[in-house]
Amino acid sequence: MNSNDIYEVDLTDVYHYKFSYGGQSPYFQGLAHGKLVASRCQGCGHTWLPMRKVCSRCYGDTANLELPNRGEILTGLSLPAAPKHLAGLGMPVGSALVLVEGSSTCIKTFVVSSTGNFSKGTRVEARFGPEIRTIADFWFVTV
Ligand SMILES: [Zn+2]
């Protein structure tokens, strides 16, 4: 059999299904209500954002808590083009590691800045999209 004997066609498959965030559901429910839900380890006190059911440092149980929607950029860079869901804002968009107040961990996220400043220490505040489906449906703006 050679390649001319292989019968091939182009097909497109579309799957519709419900994706479950399982134990991280409180985090996404928080985003849907404009809140950042973290968890604090009852053993070592480490605060995880996004929340985790079990501490990855000591395997202790955690308790959820809401953090303020504010933080600062640890490091960031300007993107050459805004992702589709943020392009309509008409402002420079960066990718950054943001440390939210009260969290022990940083979060990789999009940052929108009218000045294009994504430098370390820049203060940011969370914004939430109209529908939370993925972690990309919230971002920060510089303040
Ligand atoms: Zn711990």
PDB file of C-alpha atoms and ligand atoms in Angstrom:
ATOM      1  CA  MET A   1       0.000   0.000   0.000  1.00  0.00           C
ATOM      2  CA  ASN A   2       1.361   3.410  -0.866  1.00  0.00           C
ATOM      3  CA  SER A   3       0.115   6.889   0.044  1.00  0.00           C
ATOM      4  CA  ASN A   4      -2.128   7.047  -3.041  1.00  0.00           C
ATOM      5  CA  ASP A   5      -4.088   4.083  -1.681  1.00  0.00           C
ATOM      6  CA  ILE A   6      -4.966   5.833   1.606  1.00  0.00           C
ATOM      7  CA  TYR A   7      -8.439   7.368   1.544  1.00  0.00           C
ATOM      8  CA  GLU A   8      -8.480  10.625   3.547  1.00  0.00           C
ATOM      9  CA  VAL A   9     -11.050  13.322   4.144  1.00  0.00           C
ATOM     10  CA  ASP A  10     -11.051  16.503   6.226  1.00  0.00           C
ATOM     11  CA  LEU A  11     -13.509  16.390   9.135  1.00  0.00           C
ATOM     12  CA  THR A  12     -14.227  18.838  11.931  1.00  0.00           C
ATOM     13  CA  ASP A  13     -15.397  17.586  15.325  1.00  0.00           C
ATOM     14  CA  VAL A  14     -17.118  19.869  17.832  1.00  0.00           C
ATOM     15  CA  TYR A  15     -17.743  18.636  21.357  1.00  0.00           C
ATOM     16  CA  HIS A  16     -20.139  20.266  23.778  1.00  0.00           C
ATOM     17  CA  TYR A  17     -19.710  19.162  27.359  1.00  0.00           C
ATOM     18  CA  LYS A  18     -19.665  20.481  30.900  1.00  0.00           C
ATOM     19  CA  PHE A  19     -16.206  20.929  32.329  1.00  0.00           C
ATOM     20  CA  SER A  20     -16.002  20.638  36.108  1.00  0.00           C
ATOM     21  CA  TYR A  21     -13.495  22.608  38.162  1.00  0.00           C
ATOM     22  CA  GLY A  22     -14.083  20.127  40.980  1.00  0.00           C
ATOM     23  CA  GLY A  23     -12.303  21.134  44.187  1.00  0.00           C
ATOM     24  CA  GLN A  24     -11.339  24.497  42.687  1.00  0.00           C
ATOM     25  CA  SER A  25     -14.979  25.439  42.147  1.00  0.00           C
ATOM     26  CA  PRO A  26     -14.926  27.997  45.019  1.00  0.00           C
ATOM     27  CA  TYR A  27     -12.193  29.904  43.178  1.00  0.00           C
ATOM     28  CA  PHE A  28     -14.214  30.118  39.965  1.00  0.00           C
ATOM     29  CA  GLN A  29     -17.446  30.853  41.840  1.00  0.00           C
ATOM     30  CA  GLY A  30     -15.561  33.711  43.487  1.00  0.00           C
ATOM     31  CA  LEU A  31     -14.408  35.054  40.124  1.00  0.00           C
ATOM     32  CA  ALA A  32     -18.012  34.912  38.892  1.00  0.00           C
ATOM     33  CA  HIS A  33     -18.928  37.162  41.847  1.00  0.00           C
ATOM     34  CA  GLY A  34     -15.969  39.531  41.447  1.00  0.00           C
ATOM     35  CA  LYS A  35     -13.917  38.033  44.290  1.00  0.00           C
ATOM     36  CA  LEU A  36     -10.499  36.409  44.581  1.00  0.00           C
ATOM     37  CA  VAL A  37     -10.841  33.256  46.703  1.00  0.00           C
ATOM     38  CA  ALA A  38      -7.617  31.978  48.218  1.00  0.00           C
ATOM     39  CA  SER A  39      -6.992  29.297  50.829  1.00  0.00           C
ATOM     40  CA  ARG A  40      -4.807  29.390  53.924  1.00  0.00           C
ATOM     41  CA  CYS A  41      -3.110  26.253  55.138  1.00  0.00           C
ATOM     42  CA  GLN A  42      -4.160  25.320  58.666  1.00  0.00           C
ATOM     43  CA  GLY A  43      -0.748  23.705  59.179  1.00  0.00           C
ATOM     44  CA  CYS A  44       1.911  26.086  57.840  1.00  0.00           C
ATOM     45  CA  GLY A  45      -0.118  29.233  57.167  1.00  0.00           C
ATOM     46  CA  HIS A  46       0.822  29.467  53.472  1.00  0.00           C
ATOM     47  CA  THR A  47      -1.880  31.291  51.493  1.00  0.00           C
ATOM     48  CA  TRP A  48      -2.607  29.941  48.041  1.00  0.00           C
ATOM     49  CA  LEU A  49      -4.159  31.915  45.206  1.00  0.00           C
ATOM     50  CA  PRO A  50      -5.917  30.322  43.396  1.00  0.00           C
ATOM     51  CA  MET A  51      -7.173  28.351  46.389  1.00  0.00           C
ATOM     52  CA  ARG A  52      -6.144  24.735  46.891  1.00  0.00           C
ATOM     53  CA  LYS A  53      -8.026  22.131  48.893  1.00  0.00           C
ATOM     54  CA  VAL A  54      -4.761  20.715  50.254  1.00  0.00           C
ATOM     55  CA  CYS A  55      -1.511  22.580  50.903  1.00  0.00           C
ATOM     56  CA  SER A  56       1.193  21.628  48.408  1.00  0.00           C
ATOM     57  CA  ARG A  57       3.930  22.504  50.920  1.00  0.00           C
ATOM     58  CA  CYS A  58       2.870  20.409  53.945  1.00  0.00           C
ATOM     59  CA  TYR A  59      -0.278  18.562  52.752  1.00  0.00           C
ATOM     60  CA  GLY A  60      -2.288  20.224  55.508  1.00  0.00           C
ATOM     61  CA  ASP A  61      -5.955  21.103  55.213  1.00  0.00           C
ATOM     62  CA  THR A  62      -6.795  24.584  54.028  1.00  0.00           C
ATOM     63  CA  ALA A  63      -9.598  27.049  54.666  1.00  0.00           C
ATOM     64  CA  ASN A  64     -10.887  29.396  51.987  1.00  0.00           C
ATOM     65  CA  LEU A  65     -10.686  33.141  52.435  1.00  0.00           C
ATOM     66  CA  GLU A  66     -11.411  36.133  50.252  1.00  0.00           C
ATOM     67  CA  LEU A  67      -8.507  38.411  49.404  1.00  0.00           C
ATOM     68  CA  PRO A  68      -8.721  42.050  48.346  1.00  0.00           C
ATOM     69  CA  ASN A  69      -8.817  42.547  44.588  1.00  0.00           C
ATOM     70  CA  ARG A  70      -5.555  44.514  44.785  1.00  0.00           C
ATOM     71  CA  GLY A  71      -1.917  43.694  44.389  1.00  0.00           C
ATOM     72  CA  GLU A  72       1.297  44.572  42.607  1.00  0.00           C
ATOM     73  CA  ILE A  73       3.232  43.404  39.593  1.00  0.00           C
ATOM     74  CA  LEU A  74       6.277  41.287  40.428  1.00  0.00           C
ATOM     75  CA  THR A  75       7.401  41.146  36.813  1.00  0.00           C
ATOM     76  CA  GLY A  76       5.670  41.833  33.538  1.00  0.00           C
ATOM     77  CA  LEU A  77       6.091  42.494  29.857  1.00  0.00           C
ATOM     78  CA  SER A  78       4.064  44.177  27.161  1.00  0.00           C
ATOM     79  CA  LEU A  79       2.382  41.898  24.650  1.00  0.00           C
ATOM     80  CA  PRO A  80       2.724  42.753  20.943  1.00  0.00           C
ATOM     81  CA  ALA A  81      -1.038  42.285  20.522  1.00  0.00           C
ATOM     82  CA  ALA A  82      -3.912  42.166  22.985  1.00  0.00           C
ATOM     83  CA  PRO A  83      -5.745  38.856  23.367  1.00  0.00           C
ATOM     84  CA  LYS A  84      -9.107  38.910  21.622  1.00  0.00           C
ATOM     85  CA  HIS A  85     -11.195  39.321  24.782  1.00  0.00           C
ATOM     86  CA  LEU A  86      -9.201  42.402  25.867  1.00  0.00           C
ATOM     87  CA  ALA A  87      -8.556  44.005  22.471  1.00  0.00           C
ATOM     88  CA  GLY A  88     -11.781  46.013  22.689  1.00  0.00           C
ATOM     89  CA  LEU A  89     -10.420  47.962  25.662  1.00  0.00           C
ATOM     90  CA  GLY A  90      -8.031  49.745  23.293  1.00  0.00           C
ATOM     91  CA  MET A  91      -5.145  49.818  25.767  1.00  0.00           C
ATOM     92  CA  PRO A  92      -1.762  48.091  26.009  1.00  0.00           C
ATOM     93  CA  VAL A  93      -1.957  44.595  27.519  1.00  0.00           C
ATOM     94  CA  GLY A  94       0.826  42.797  29.304  1.00  0.00           C
ATOM     95  CA  SER A  95       1.472  39.414  30.780  1.00  0.00           C
ATOM     96  CA  ALA A  96       2.567  39.619  34.378  1.00  0.00           C
ATOM     97  CA  LEU A  97       3.097  37.838  37.647  1.00  0.00           C
ATOM     98  CA  VAL A  98       0.893  39.616  40.173  1.00  0.00           C
ATOM     99  CA  LEU A  99       1.135  39.269  43.937  1.00  0.00           C
ATOM    100  CA  VAL A 100      -2.301  39.884  45.437  1.00  0.00           C
ATOM    101  CA  GLU A 101      -2.359  41.411  48.935  1.00  0.00           C
ATOM    102  CA  GLY A 102      -2.429  38.641  51.524  1.00  0.00           C
ATOM    103  CA  SER A 103      -1.329  35.869  49.177  1.00  0.00           C
ATOM    104  CA  SER A 104       1.888  33.868  49.517  1.00  0.00           C
ATOM    105  CA  THR A 105       1.795  32.958  45.836  1.00  0.00           C
ATOM    106  CA  CYS A 106       1.728  35.040  42.689  1.00  0.00           C
ATOM    107  CA  ILE A 107      -0.601  34.546  39.774  1.00  0.00           C
ATOM    108  CA  LYS A 108       0.232  34.751  36.068  1.00  0.00           C
ATOM    109  CA  THR A 109      -2.337  36.965  34.453  1.00  0.00           C
ATOM    110  CA  PHE A 110      -3.090  39.638  31.880  1.00  0.00           C
ATOM    111  CA  VAL A 111      -2.664  43.259  32.936  1.00  0.00           C
ATOM    112  CA  VAL A 112      -4.241  46.185  31.092  1.00  0.00           C
ATOM    113  CA  SER A 113      -2.461  49.523  31.424  1.00  0.00           C
ATOM    114  CA  SER A 114      -3.394  52.847  29.848  1.00  0.00           C
ATOM    115  CA  THR A 115       0.268  53.875  30.117  1.00  0.00           C
ATOM    116  CA  GLY A 116       1.784  50.539  29.048  1.00  0.00           C
ATOM    117  CA  ASN A 117       3.653  50.314  32.352  1.00  0.00           C
ATOM    118  CA  PHE A 118       4.081  46.705  33.498  1.00  0.00           C
ATOM    119  CA  SER A 119       7.110  47.248  35.714  1.00  0.00           C
ATOM    120  CA  LYS A 120       7.777  45.685  39.117  1.00  0.00           C
ATOM    121  CA  GLY A 121       5.870  47.320  41.940  1.00  0.00           C
ATOM    122  CA  THR A 122       3.083  48.754  39.761  1.00  0.00           C
ATOM    123  CA  ARG A 123      -0.188  48.625  41.694  1.00  0.00           C
ATOM    124  CA  VAL A 124      -3.038  46.718  40.054  1.00  0.00           C
ATOM    125  CA  GLU A 125      -6.692  45.965  40.684  1.00  0.00           C
ATOM    126  CA  ALA A 126      -8.715  42.983  39.439  1.00  0.00           C
ATOM    127  CA  ARG A 127     -11.405  43.216  36.786  1.00  0.00           C
ATOM    128  CA  PHE A 128     -13.798  40.440  35.911  1.00  0.00           C
ATOM    129  CA  GLY A 129     -15.380  39.536  32.592  1.00  0.00           C
ATOM    130  CA  PRO A 130     -19.147  39.226  32.178  1.00  0.00           C
ATOM    131  CA  GLU A 131     -18.940  35.431  32.159  1.00  0.00           C
ATOM    132  CA  ILE A 132     -16.290  33.364  33.940  1.00  0.00           C
ATOM    133  CA  ARG A 133     -15.451  30.243  31.974  1.00  0.00           C
ATOM    134  CA  THR A 134     -11.660  30.040  32.318  1.00  0.00           C
ATOM    135  CA  ILE A 135      -8.922  31.631  34.371  1.00  0.00           C
ATOM    136  CA  ALA A 136      -8.375  34.117  31.505  1.00  0.00           C
ATOM    137  CA  ASP A 137     -11.786  35.700  32.105  1.00  0.00           C
ATOM    138  CA  PHE A 138     -10.382  37.988  34.749  1.00  0.00           C
ATOM    139  CA  TRP A 139      -7.413  40.334  34.549  1.00  0.00           C
ATOM    140  CA  PHE A 140      -5.861  43.270  36.316  1.00  0.00           C
ATOM    141  CA  VAL A 141      -5.678  46.940  35.440  1.00  0.00           C
ATOM    142  CA  THR A 142      -2.968  49.303  36.632  1.00  0.00           C
ATOM    143  CA  VAL A 143      -4.140  51.910  39.131  1.00  0.00           C
TER     144      VAL A 143
HETATM  145 ZN    ZN B   1       0.890  23.979  54.552  1.00  0.00          ZN
END
